[in-house]
RNA sequence: UCCGGUAUAGCUCAGUUGGUUAGAGCAGCGGACUGUUAAUCCGCGUGUCCGUGGUUCGAGUCCACGUACCGGAGCCA
């Protein structure tokens, strides 16, 4: 018997096939049953009529509970009354396991309850759609870099040093020493870029920030390209092209999932280059003109990011931030030493920062000074300083948080639904 | 960490100025129905009212502390 998958069910119209899966929901109207059947690839309505399957099999159907596992055999037919346009007229049912008292009903539940049952919640239509979009975004990211001659070089998760200050690091015992979980792969990325020219790194990162917001996780996935012989404007070009490529791919392949999520596609279709590029100083002027009191030198908070984003309805690239609020490795602007050549990308619709990056400092003396200023241990960074001793070149890169991009593309209010098993300050389970 | 809010049935919630026996919908179980779309209709049940202490003749209701969760801030991707 041919085993079909629901996402390709139209190829099997008129044929008798088997489906392997689970009960999503079932309804009955006398001697005809409607089985919403989930196979992991999609959901399809299966018709179980007593006259077709016989008394015994109909009793089996009646005993099915939500999320029981089973296989069904039947003919695939077109029918406009069925959600999705196709349904199966069942001739045979094979139960693998009857589940009992599945906790997640088709009715409403609270966030905490659902998060406690995250391992089961993933089966629901909405969460399934998010998983598919997340996958599409990750695949787009990799395809984008792979097709532009970038080389993936994985950076370590255990690290001896801090890239961006020590207060937000998770420490673990490493044979009597402390190892920190990587909060970025960037310093290793710079080493890789000097080896392969164009590099990207993609992996989990860890931040022990005690942040309790809709935009923070303690464990999140980040893609970090690093490019040799690349200055800040070209860096922004790469970020712009990457975002456009992701949106194009998702609109091409995941419209159904975005429909399930009730995403307004117009807002995504409307995104096009060039994205507005504003210096930090120009943003401060924009904020003050807009009636938001903001002092030059402070870092943008969520309200400021939202305001700037709302002025354009496009991703906005902000560049040249005050030196004091940015990491030690960012290059000072040769035209104004109060600012560094950093750049952030703010997503529209109030989703805030999705990318942070910069042109990197190339002068070893300036780096050593900044390491001292930040009270970092220079010995930990000697290998990194070697990159400036042996063939230092202008180079740039950025980091893009996958979960924030997924939240924006799917229009989700909170990043906790963008990753299969979120880790936040208050949650380590399941 | 700070500010605000919530905690009552398996789930989502209501519960009046403090008053005697704490409710509804859904889920579950049984029944009716051959085109349902979170189906509908009939019948059946469930409680450490988050914990501890206090005020009171009397506390689910008021007060204090604790805990958990939700929303926001700071910080960041």
GROMACS .gro file of C-alpha atoms (C1' of nucleotides) in nm:
model
  507
    1UNK     CA    1   0.000   0.000   0.000
    2UNK     CA    2   0.133   0.345  -0.098
    3UNK     CA    3   0.186   0.572   0.200
    4UNK     CA    4   0.094   0.928   0.110
    5UNK     CA    5   0.175   1.255   0.283
    6UNK     CA    6  -0.092   1.518   0.325
    7UNK     CA    7   0.121   1.805   0.193
    8UNK     CA    8   0.134   1.622  -0.144
    9UNK     CA    9  -0.213   1.474  -0.133
   10UNK     CA   10  -0.331   1.631  -0.461
   11UNK     CA   11  -0.090   1.397  -0.645
   12UNK     CA   12  -0.298   1.103  -0.520
   13UNK     CA   13  -0.645   1.214  -0.633
   14UNK     CA   14  -0.856   0.911  -0.723
   15UNK     CA   15  -0.603   0.668  -0.573
   16UNK     CA   16  -0.634   0.450  -0.265
   17UNK     CA   17  -0.349   0.521  -0.024
   18UNK     CA   18  -0.249   0.490   0.339
   19UNK     CA   19  -0.188   0.778   0.579
   20UNK     CA   20   0.008   0.739   0.903
   21UNK     CA   21  -0.063   0.987   1.176
   22UNK     CA   22  -0.274   1.104   1.466
   23UNK     CA   23  -0.628   1.217   1.544
   24UNK     CA   24  -0.643   1.598   1.541
   25UNK     CA   25  -1.013   1.611   1.612
   26UNK     CA   26  -1.321   1.410   1.523
   27UNK     CA   27  -1.692   1.480   1.478
   28UNK     CA   28  -1.982   1.252   1.419
   29UNK     CA   29  -2.323   1.287   1.271
   30UNK     CA   30  -2.505   0.960   1.314
   31UNK     CA   31  -2.359   0.702   1.083
   32UNK     CA   32  -2.102   0.931   0.921
   33UNK     CA   33  -1.782   1.042   1.095
   34UNK     CA   34  -1.545   1.325   1.018
   35UNK     CA   35  -1.190   1.256   1.126
   36UNK     CA   36  -0.948   1.548   1.116
   37UNK     CA   37  -0.632   1.355   1.050
   38UNK     CA   38  -0.284   1.494   1.119
   39UNK     CA   39   0.025   1.327   0.970
   40UNK     CA   40   0.289   1.586   1.055
   41UNK     CA   41   0.287   1.720   0.700
   42UNK     CA   42  -0.063   1.858   0.712
   43UNK     CA   43  -0.418   1.804   0.828
   44UNK     CA   44  -0.684   1.639   0.615
   45UNK     CA   45  -1.046   1.544   0.666
   46UNK     CA   46  -1.119   1.173   0.647
   47UNK     CA   47  -1.474   1.045   0.601
   48UNK     CA   48  -1.570   0.736   0.794
   49UNK     CA   49  -1.916   0.618   0.684
   50UNK     CA   50  -2.068   0.319   0.860
   51UNK     CA   51  -2.196   0.178   0.529
   52UNK     CA   52  -1.844   0.188   0.379
   53UNK     CA   53  -1.629   0.058   0.665
   54UNK     CA   54  -1.875  -0.176   0.838
   55UNK     CA   55  -2.009  -0.191   1.191
   56UNK     CA   56  -1.688  -0.308   1.359
   57UNK     CA   57  -1.460  -0.045   1.206
   58UNK     CA   58  -1.718   0.223   1.280
   59UNK     CA   59  -1.705   0.126   1.648
   60UNK     CA   60  -1.326   0.162   1.629
   61UNK     CA   61  -1.372   0.510   1.485
   62UNK     CA   62  -1.611   0.599   1.768
   63UNK     CA   63  -1.348   0.495   2.024
   64UNK     CA   64  -1.082   0.729   1.882
   65UNK     CA   65  -0.968   1.004   2.116
   66UNK     CA   66  -0.773   1.321   2.044
   67UNK     CA   67  -0.409   1.244   1.946
   68UNK     CA   68  -0.458   0.867   1.925
   69UNK     CA   69  -0.212   0.729   1.669
   70UNK     CA   70  -0.345   0.536   1.373
   71UNK     CA   71  -0.317   0.459   1.004
   72UNK     CA   72  -0.605   0.500   0.764
   73UNK     CA   73  -0.655   0.356   0.417
   74UNK     CA   74  -0.895   0.508   0.167
   75UNK     CA   75  -0.956   0.682  -0.161
   76UNK     CA   76  -0.843   1.042  -0.202
   77UNK     CA   77  -1.120   1.254  -0.354
   78UNK     CA   78  -1.170   1.619  -0.434
   79UNK     CA   79  -1.446   1.782  -0.231
   80UNK     CA   80  -1.506   2.152  -0.181
   81UNK     CA   81  -1.676   2.087   0.151
   82UNK     CA   82  -1.348   1.962   0.296
   83UNK     CA   83  -1.096   2.209   0.438
   84UNK     CA   84  -0.808   2.207   0.190
   85UNK     CA   85  -1.024   2.078  -0.094
   86UNK     CA   86  -0.935   1.709  -0.060
   87UNK     CA   87  -1.061   1.438   0.169
   88UNK     CA   88  -1.017   1.066   0.213
   89UNK     CA   89  -1.306   0.820   0.199
   90UNK     CA   90  -1.181   0.571   0.455
   91UNK     CA   91  -1.209   0.196   0.399
   92UNK     CA   92  -0.981   0.073   0.676
   93UNK     CA   93  -0.860   0.194   1.019
   94UNK     CA   94  -0.556   0.060   1.204
   95UNK     CA   95  -0.514   0.194   1.557
   96UNK     CA   96  -0.162   0.200   1.701
   97UNK     CA   97  -0.237   0.353   2.039
   98UNK     CA   98  -0.541   0.513   2.200
   99UNK     CA   99  -0.444   0.823   2.393
  100UNK     CA  100  -0.648   0.919   2.693
  101UNK     CA  101  -0.724   1.263   2.836
  102UNK     CA  102  -0.498   1.459   2.604
  103UNK     CA  103  -0.446   1.781   2.799
  104UNK     CA  104  -0.467   2.031   2.513
  105UNK     CA  105  -0.826   2.057   2.393
  106UNK     CA  106  -0.941   2.251   2.086
  107UNK     CA  107  -1.058   2.524   2.322
  108UNK     CA  108  -0.865   2.810   2.478
  109UNK     CA  109  -0.575   2.772   2.719
  110UNK     CA  110  -0.344   3.006   2.906
  111UNK     CA  111   0.019   3.066   2.816
  112UNK     CA  112   0.164   2.901   3.124
  113UNK     CA  113  -0.045   2.587   3.079
  114UNK     CA  114   0.053   2.562   2.714
  115UNK     CA  115   0.421   2.621   2.788
  116UNK     CA  116   0.413   2.347   3.052
  117UNK     CA  117   0.283   2.120   2.774
  118UNK     CA  118   0.512   2.260   2.507
  119UNK     CA  119   0.611   1.906   2.398
  120UNK     CA  120   0.247   1.845   2.302
  121UNK     CA  121   0.156   2.201   2.204
  122UNK     CA  122   0.396   2.170   1.907
  123UNK     CA  123   0.138   1.943   1.742
  124UNK     CA  124  -0.123   2.217   1.714
  125UNK     CA  125  -0.190   2.389   1.384
  126UNK     CA  126  -0.049   2.726   1.485
  127UNK     CA  127   0.269   2.591   1.638
  128UNK     CA  128   0.317   2.361   1.340
  129UNK     CA  129   0.294   2.663   1.109
  130UNK     CA  130   0.551   2.852   1.315
  131UNK     CA  131   0.792   2.557   1.306
  132UNK     CA  132   0.761   2.543   0.928
  133UNK     CA  133   0.823   2.916   0.887
  134UNK     CA  134   1.120   2.900   1.123
  135UNK     CA  135   1.266   2.620   0.915
  136UNK     CA  136   1.208   2.814   0.594
  137UNK     CA  137   1.385   3.119   0.739
  138UNK     CA  138   1.686   2.916   0.851
  139UNK     CA  139   1.706   2.744   0.514
  140UNK     CA  140   1.684   3.080   0.336
  141UNK     CA  141   1.965   3.219   0.552
  142UNK     CA  142   2.191   2.927   0.471
  143UNK     CA  143   2.104   2.928   0.102
  144UNK     CA  144   2.170   3.301   0.084
  145UNK     CA  145   2.519   3.277   0.227
  146UNK     CA  146   2.606   2.949   0.054
  147UNK     CA  147   2.515   3.093  -0.285
  148UNK     CA  148   2.731   3.401  -0.222
  149UNK     CA  149   3.054   3.208  -0.158
  150UNK     CA  150   3.037   3.228   0.221
  151UNK     CA  151   3.189   2.938   0.412
  152UNK     CA  152   3.025   2.808   0.728
  153UNK     CA  153   3.276   2.770   1.013
  154UNK     CA  154   3.129   2.666   1.344
  155UNK     CA  155   3.245   2.852   1.652
  156UNK     CA  156   3.281   2.687   1.992
  157UNK     CA  157   3.006   2.691   2.254
  158UNK     CA  158   3.249   2.658   2.548
  159UNK     CA  159   3.459   2.971   2.561
  160UNK     CA  160   3.714   3.107   2.806
  161UNK     CA  161   3.635   3.473   2.750
  162UNK     CA  162   3.364   3.731   2.722
  163UNK     CA  163   3.301   3.917   2.400
  164UNK     CA  164   3.058   4.171   2.536
  165UNK     CA  165   3.101   4.200   2.912
  166UNK     CA  166   3.092   3.931   3.178
  167UNK     CA  167   2.769   4.002   3.360
  168UNK     CA  168   2.554   3.816   3.110
  169UNK     CA  169   2.753   3.493   3.083
  170UNK     CA  170   2.655   3.147   3.197
  171UNK     CA  171   2.951   2.982   3.366
  172UNK     CA  172   2.996   2.605   3.379
  173UNK     CA  173   3.254   2.385   3.546
  174UNK     CA  174   3.517   2.278   3.298
  175UNK     CA  175   3.747   2.027   3.471
  176UNK     CA  176   3.804   2.263   3.758
  177UNK     CA  177   3.811   2.580   3.550
  178UNK     CA  178   3.519   2.797   3.443
  179UNK     CA  179   3.403   2.783   3.086
  180UNK     CA  180   3.139   3.023   2.962
  181UNK     CA  181   2.864   2.940   2.718
  182UNK     CA  182   2.915   3.150   2.407
  183UNK     CA  183   2.713   3.470   2.392
  184UNK     CA  184   2.833   3.526   2.036
  185UNK     CA  185   3.055   3.351   1.785
  186UNK     CA  186   3.180   3.678   1.650
  187UNK     CA  187   3.545   3.683   1.764
  188UNK     CA  188   3.593   3.336   1.617
  189UNK     CA  189   3.409   3.456   1.310
  190UNK     CA  190   3.672   3.723   1.258
  191UNK     CA  191   3.942   3.455   1.266
  192UNK     CA  192   3.745   3.249   1.015
  193UNK     CA  193   3.690   3.546   0.781
  194UNK     CA  194   4.067   3.595   0.762
  195UNK     CA  195   4.090   3.231   0.652
  196UNK     CA  196   3.801   3.204   0.406
  197UNK     CA  197   3.722   3.566   0.310
  198UNK     CA  198   3.347   3.540   0.353
  199UNK     CA  199   3.228   3.342   0.650
  200UNK     CA  200   2.917   3.278   0.850
  201UNK     CA  201   2.851   3.110   1.175
  202UNK     CA  202   2.514   2.974   1.284
  203UNK     CA  203   2.440   2.834   1.624
  204UNK     CA  204   2.291   2.878   1.965
  205UNK     CA  205   2.406   3.159   2.191
  206UNK     CA  206   2.348   3.211   2.560
  207UNK     CA  207   2.288   3.523   2.762
  208UNK     CA  208   2.225   3.531   3.132
  209UNK     CA  209   2.048   3.867   3.110
  210UNK     CA  210   1.770   3.887   3.363
  211UNK     CA  211   1.545   4.016   3.090
  212UNK     CA  212   1.178   3.942   3.115
  213UNK     CA  213   1.039   4.081   2.794
  214UNK     CA  214   0.864   3.960   2.481
  215UNK     CA  215   1.194   3.984   2.294
  216UNK     CA  216   1.438   3.791   2.514
  217UNK     CA  217   1.543   3.433   2.554
  218UNK     CA  218   1.843   3.306   2.750
  219UNK     CA  219   1.920   3.061   2.469
  220UNK     CA  220   1.867   3.179   2.112
  221UNK     CA  221   1.997   3.112   1.764
  222UNK     CA  222   2.203   3.363   1.578
  223UNK     CA  223   2.353   3.378   1.233
  224UNK     CA  224   2.672   3.581   1.212
  225UNK     CA  225   2.839   3.659   0.880
  226UNK     CA  226   3.187   3.810   0.886
  227UNK     CA  227   3.345   3.950   0.572
  228UNK     CA  228   3.707   4.045   0.500
  229UNK     CA  229   3.776   4.363   0.302
  230UNK     CA  230   3.429   4.495   0.382
  231UNK     CA  231   3.341   4.839   0.520
  232UNK     CA  232   3.027   4.951   0.697
  233UNK     CA  233   2.822   5.049   0.390
  234UNK     CA  234   2.882   4.715   0.222
  235UNK     CA  235   2.799   4.546   0.552
  236UNK     CA  236   2.461   4.718   0.547
  237UNK     CA  237   2.413   4.605   0.186
  238UNK     CA  238   2.461   4.244   0.295
  239UNK     CA  239   2.210   4.280   0.578
  240UNK     CA  240   1.959   4.436   0.340
  241UNK     CA  241   1.999   4.166   0.079
  242UNK     CA  242   1.970   3.892   0.340
  243UNK     CA  243   1.640   4.026   0.475
  244UNK     CA  244   1.494   4.067   0.127
  245UNK     CA  245   1.596   3.713   0.039
  246UNK     CA  246   1.433   3.569   0.352
  247UNK     CA  247   1.106   3.751   0.287
  248UNK     CA  248   1.102   3.644  -0.076
  249UNK     CA  249   1.153   3.278   0.020
  250UNK     CA  250   0.889   3.276   0.292
  251UNK     CA  251   0.634   3.442   0.064
  252UNK     CA  252   0.718   3.192  -0.207
  253UNK     CA  253   0.699   2.876   0.004
  254UNK     CA  254   0.505   2.939   0.326
  255UNK     CA  255   0.194   3.136   0.234
  256UNK     CA  256  -0.030   2.862   0.374
  257UNK     CA  257   0.145   2.873   0.708
  258UNK     CA  258   0.127   3.254   0.719
  259UNK     CA  259  -0.247   3.222   0.648
  260UNK     CA  260  -0.286   2.989   0.946
  261UNK     CA  261  -0.108   3.254   1.152
  262UNK     CA  262  -0.337   3.523   1.004
  263UNK     CA  263  -0.033   3.723   0.897
  264UNK     CA  264  -0.104   4.035   0.691
  265UNK     CA  265   0.098   3.947   0.380
  266UNK     CA  266   0.072   4.298   0.239
  267UNK     CA  267   0.305   4.427   0.510
  268UNK     CA  268   0.572   4.176   0.402
  269UNK     CA  269   0.517   4.213   0.027
  270UNK     CA  270   0.564   4.587   0.074
  271UNK     CA  271   0.923   4.546   0.199
  272UNK     CA  272   1.174   4.660  -0.063
  273UNK     CA  273   1.520   4.807  -0.100
  274UNK     CA  274   1.672   5.043  -0.031
  275UNK     CA  275   1.597   5.043   0.341
  276UNK     CA  276   1.621   5.385   0.504
  277UNK     CA  277   1.968   5.442   0.656
  278UNK     CA  278   1.993   5.691   0.940
  279UNK     CA  279   2.279   5.776   1.169
  280UNK     CA  280   2.218   5.753   1.541
  281UNK     CA  281   2.243   6.132   1.554
  282UNK     CA  282   1.973   6.168   1.287
  283UNK     CA  283   1.753   5.929   1.487
  284UNK     CA  284   1.792   6.141   1.798
  285UNK     CA  285   1.675   6.444   1.598
  286UNK     CA  286   1.383   6.243   1.460
  287UNK     CA  287   1.281   6.133   1.810
  288UNK     CA  288   1.299   6.484   1.951
  289UNK     CA  289   1.098   6.623   1.658
  290UNK     CA  290   0.841   6.350   1.720
  291UNK     CA  291   0.799   6.468   2.078
  292UNK     CA  292   1.004   6.191   2.243
  293UNK     CA  293   1.254   6.328   2.489
  294UNK     CA  294   1.586   6.159   2.421
  295UNK     CA  295   1.943   6.258   2.505
  296UNK     CA  296   2.236   6.196   2.269
  297UNK     CA  297   2.449   5.923   2.425
  298UNK     CA  298   2.171   5.705   2.564
  299UNK     CA  299   2.086   5.369   2.414
  300UNK     CA  300   1.753   5.323   2.239
  301UNK     CA  301   1.487   5.139   2.434
  302UNK     CA  302   1.186   4.956   2.297
  303UNK     CA  303   0.969   5.271   2.266
  304UNK     CA  304   1.240   5.454   2.067
  305UNK     CA  305   1.296   5.158   1.835
  306UNK     CA  306   0.923   5.126   1.777
  307UNK     CA  307   0.888   5.496   1.701
  308UNK     CA  308   1.174   5.494   1.448
  309UNK     CA  309   1.036   5.182   1.282
  310UNK     CA  310   0.688   5.333   1.254
  311UNK     CA  311   0.815   5.633   1.055
  312UNK     CA  312   0.904   5.418   0.756
  313UNK     CA  313   0.708   5.087   0.741
  314UNK     CA  314   1.035   4.933   0.620
  315UNK     CA  315   1.327   4.785   0.807
  316UNK     CA  316   1.541   5.080   0.919
  317UNK     CA  317   1.920   5.072   0.938
  318UNK     CA  318   2.066   5.284   1.213
  319UNK     CA  319   2.442   5.343   1.213
  320UNK     CA  320   2.725   5.530   1.392
  321UNK     CA  321   2.637   5.488   1.759
  322UNK     CA  322   2.807   5.656   2.056
  323UNK     CA  323   3.127   5.469   2.138
  324UNK     CA  324   3.036   5.429   2.503
  325UNK     CA  325   2.726   5.215   2.445
  326UNK     CA  326   2.883   4.968   2.201
  327UNK     CA  327   3.123   4.672   2.223
  328UNK     CA  328   3.501   4.714   2.230
  329UNK     CA  329   3.566   4.559   1.887
  330UNK     CA  330   3.369   4.817   1.686
  331UNK     CA  331   3.577   5.054   1.469
  332UNK     CA  332   3.578   5.422   1.557
  333UNK     CA  333   3.451   5.649   1.285
  334UNK     CA  334   3.761   5.819   1.140
  335UNK     CA  335   3.549   6.131   1.084
  336UNK     CA  336   3.411   6.149   1.438
  337UNK     CA  337   3.577   5.962   1.721
  338UNK     CA  338   3.271   5.993   1.948
  339UNK     CA  339   3.092   5.733   1.739
  340UNK     CA  340   3.168   5.380   1.619
  341UNK     CA  341   3.083   5.225   1.283
  342UNK     CA  342   2.813   5.004   1.428
  343UNK     CA  343   2.481   4.938   1.261
  344UNK     CA  344   2.150   4.797   1.378
  345UNK     CA  345   1.851   4.692   1.171
  346UNK     CA  346   1.512   4.766   1.324
  347UNK     CA  347   1.220   4.562   1.196
  348UNK     CA  348   0.892   4.739   1.119
  349UNK     CA  349   0.563   4.702   1.310
  350UNK     CA  350   0.735   4.755   1.643
  351UNK     CA  351   0.943   4.437   1.633
  352UNK     CA  352   1.261   4.629   1.708
  353UNK     CA  353   1.620   4.526   1.664
  354UNK     CA  354   1.677   4.210   1.461
  355UNK     CA  355   2.036   4.272   1.351
  356UNK     CA  356   2.334   4.427   1.523
  357UNK     CA  357   2.672   4.460   1.355
  358UNK     CA  358   2.967   4.680   1.274
  359UNK     CA  359   3.284   4.741   1.091
  360UNK     CA  360   3.555   4.605   1.321
  361UNK     CA  361   3.846   4.791   1.471
  362UNK     CA  362   4.168   4.713   1.285
  363UNK     CA  363   4.422   4.904   1.498
  364UNK     CA  364   4.573   4.688   1.768
  365UNK     CA  365   4.650   4.983   2.002
  366UNK     CA  366   4.291   5.102   1.997
  367UNK     CA  367   4.167   4.751   2.070
  368UNK     CA  368   4.408   4.714   2.361
  369UNK     CA  369   4.284   5.046   2.504
  370UNK     CA  370   3.923   4.941   2.475
  371UNK     CA  371   3.994   4.605   2.639
  372UNK     CA  372   4.149   4.793   2.932
  373UNK     CA  373   3.859   5.038   2.949
  374UNK     CA  374   3.609   4.754   2.969
  375UNK     CA  375   3.821   4.582   3.237
  376UNK     CA  376   3.853   4.266   3.031
  377UNK     CA  377   4.148   4.031   3.075
  378UNK     CA  378   4.381   4.096   2.783
  379UNK     CA  379   4.545   3.755   2.811
  380UNK     CA  380   4.214   3.598   2.704
  381UNK     CA  381   4.221   3.808   2.388
  382UNK     CA  382   4.579   3.757   2.272
  383UNK     CA  383   4.469   3.515   2.002
  384UNK     CA  384   4.213   3.769   1.884
  385UNK     CA  385   4.477   4.044   1.878
  386UNK     CA  386   4.690   3.816   1.659
  387UNK     CA  387   4.434   3.877   1.385
  388UNK     CA  388   4.557   4.241   1.388
  389UNK     CA  389   4.923   4.143   1.410
  390UNK     CA  390   4.920   3.917   1.107
  391UNK     CA  391   4.755   4.079   0.808
  392UNK     CA  392   4.492   4.308   0.957
  393UNK     CA  393   4.235   4.422   0.701
  394UNK     CA  394   3.911   4.621   0.707
  395UNK     CA  395   3.633   4.377   0.784
  396UNK     CA  396   3.275   4.382   0.899
  397UNK     CA  397   2.997   4.155   1.009
  398UNK     CA  398   2.670   4.133   1.194
  399UNK     CA  399   2.453   3.904   1.399
  400UNK     CA  400   2.088   3.833   1.325
  401UNK     CA  401   1.865   3.682   1.591
  402UNK     CA  402   1.659   3.406   1.430
  403UNK     CA  403   1.380   3.413   1.689
  404UNK     CA  404   1.323   3.786   1.647
  405UNK     CA  405   1.305   3.745   1.271
  406UNK     CA  406   1.058   3.458   1.309
  407UNK     CA  407   0.848   3.669   1.547
  408UNK     CA  408   0.840   3.953   1.294
  409UNK     CA  409   0.766   3.738   0.987
  410UNK     CA  410   0.493   3.544   1.172
  411UNK     CA  411   0.367   3.854   1.356
  412UNK     CA  412   0.398   3.686   1.695
  413UNK     CA  413   0.375   3.902   2.004
  414UNK     CA  414   0.640   3.702   2.195
  415UNK     CA  415   0.960   3.519   2.093
  416UNK     CA  416   0.875   3.228   2.321
  417UNK     CA  417   0.660   3.074   2.044
  418UNK     CA  418   0.931   3.108   1.779
  419UNK     CA  419   1.158   2.831   1.909
  420UNK     CA  420   1.051   2.473   1.983
  421UNK     CA  421   1.163   2.471   2.347
  422UNK     CA  422   1.217   2.824   2.473
  423UNK     CA  423   1.457   2.900   2.755
  424UNK     CA  424   1.379   3.211   2.953
  425UNK     CA  425   1.474   3.342   3.295
  426UNK     CA  426   1.173   3.160   3.439
  427UNK     CA  427   1.164   2.844   3.231
  428UNK     CA  428   1.394   2.546   3.186
  429UNK     CA  429   1.117   2.287   3.134
  430UNK     CA  430   1.011   2.093   2.940
  431U      C1'  431   1.631   4.359   3.970
  432C      C1'  432   1.222   4.743   3.969
  433C      C1'  433   0.685   4.882   3.868
  434G      C1'  434   0.181   4.699   3.783
  435G      C1'  435  -0.166   4.285   3.762
  436U      C1'  436  -0.355   3.782   3.836
  437A      C1'  437  -0.407   3.307   4.132
  438U      C1'  438  -1.151   2.954   4.224
  439A      C1'  439  -1.328   2.229   3.878
  440G      C1'  440  -0.883   1.876   3.390
  441C      C1'  441  -0.905   2.379   3.082
  442U      C1'  442  -1.102   2.908   3.027
  443C      C1'  443  -1.345   3.200   3.361
  444A      C1'  444  -1.782   3.428   3.681
  445G      C1'  445  -1.861   3.475   4.203
  446U      C1'  446  -2.253   4.144   4.412
  447U      C1'  447  -2.187   4.573   5.031
  448G      C1'  448  -1.782   3.988   5.392
  449G      C1'  449  -2.330   3.589   5.515
  450U      C1'  450  -2.489   3.002   5.581
  451U      C1'  451  -2.531   2.454   5.028
  452A      C1'  452  -1.910   2.813   4.544
  453G      C1'  453  -2.127   2.853   3.965
  454A      C1'  454  -2.104   2.855   3.394
  455G      C1'  455  -1.894   2.710   2.932
  456C      C1'  456  -1.562   2.361   2.735
  457A      C1'  457  -1.321   1.888   2.794
  458G      C1'  458  -1.463   1.364   2.976
  459C      C1'  459  -1.861   0.961   2.999
  460G      C1'  460  -2.365   0.773   2.800
  461G      C1'  461  -2.745   0.858   2.419
  462A      C1'  462  -2.976   1.091   1.920
  463C      C1'  463  -2.841   1.242   1.425
  464U      C1'  464  -2.521   1.032   0.680
  465G      C1'  465  -2.184   1.646   0.530
  466U      C1'  466  -1.964   1.812   1.007
  467U      C1'  467  -1.608   2.273   0.992
  468A      C1'  468  -1.393   2.475   1.767
  469A      C1'  469  -2.097   2.063   1.476
  470U      C1'  470  -2.571   2.050   1.734
  471C      C1'  471  -2.936   1.843   2.095
  472C      C1'  472  -3.051   1.541   2.572
  473G      C1'  473  -2.849   1.325   3.034
  474C      C1'  474  -2.429   1.243   3.406
  475G      C1'  475  -1.962   1.504   3.771
  476U      C1'  476  -1.596   1.753   3.964
  477G      C1'  477  -1.317   2.178   4.429
  478U      C1'  478  -0.653   2.202   4.951
  479C      C1'  479  -1.108   2.882   4.633
  480C      C1'  480  -0.211   2.924   4.557
  481G      C1'  481   0.042   2.894   5.082
  482U      C1'  482   0.102   3.092   5.583
  483G      C1'  483  -0.061   3.425   5.935
  484G      C1'  484  -0.412   3.816   6.072
  485U      C1'  485  -0.894   4.121   6.117
  486U      C1'  486  -1.411   3.949   6.206
  487C      C1'  487  -1.968   3.633   6.517
  488G      C1'  488  -1.851   3.482   6.006
  489A      C1'  489  -1.331   3.531   5.476
  490G      C1'  490  -1.323   3.267   4.794
  491U      C1'  491  -1.420   3.803   4.913
  492C      C1'  492  -1.058   4.252   5.358
  493C      C1'  493  -0.506   4.306   5.540
  494A      C1'  494   0.033   4.136   5.568
  495C      C1'  495   0.414   3.824   5.408
  496G      C1'  496   0.561   3.434   5.076
  497U      C1'  497   0.528   3.162   4.607
  498A      C1'  498   0.397   3.108   4.092
  499C      C1'  499   0.252   3.322   3.655
  500C      C1'  500   0.121   3.746   3.319
  501G      C1'  501   0.233   4.255   3.133
  502G      C1'  502   0.591   4.655   3.128
  503A      C1'  503   1.102   4.878   3.226
  504G      C1'  504   1.640   4.832   3.212
  505C      C1'  505   1.989   4.531   2.897
  506C      C1'  506   2.026   4.315   2.429
  507A      C1'  507   1.984   3.976   1.892
   0.00000   0.00000   0.00000
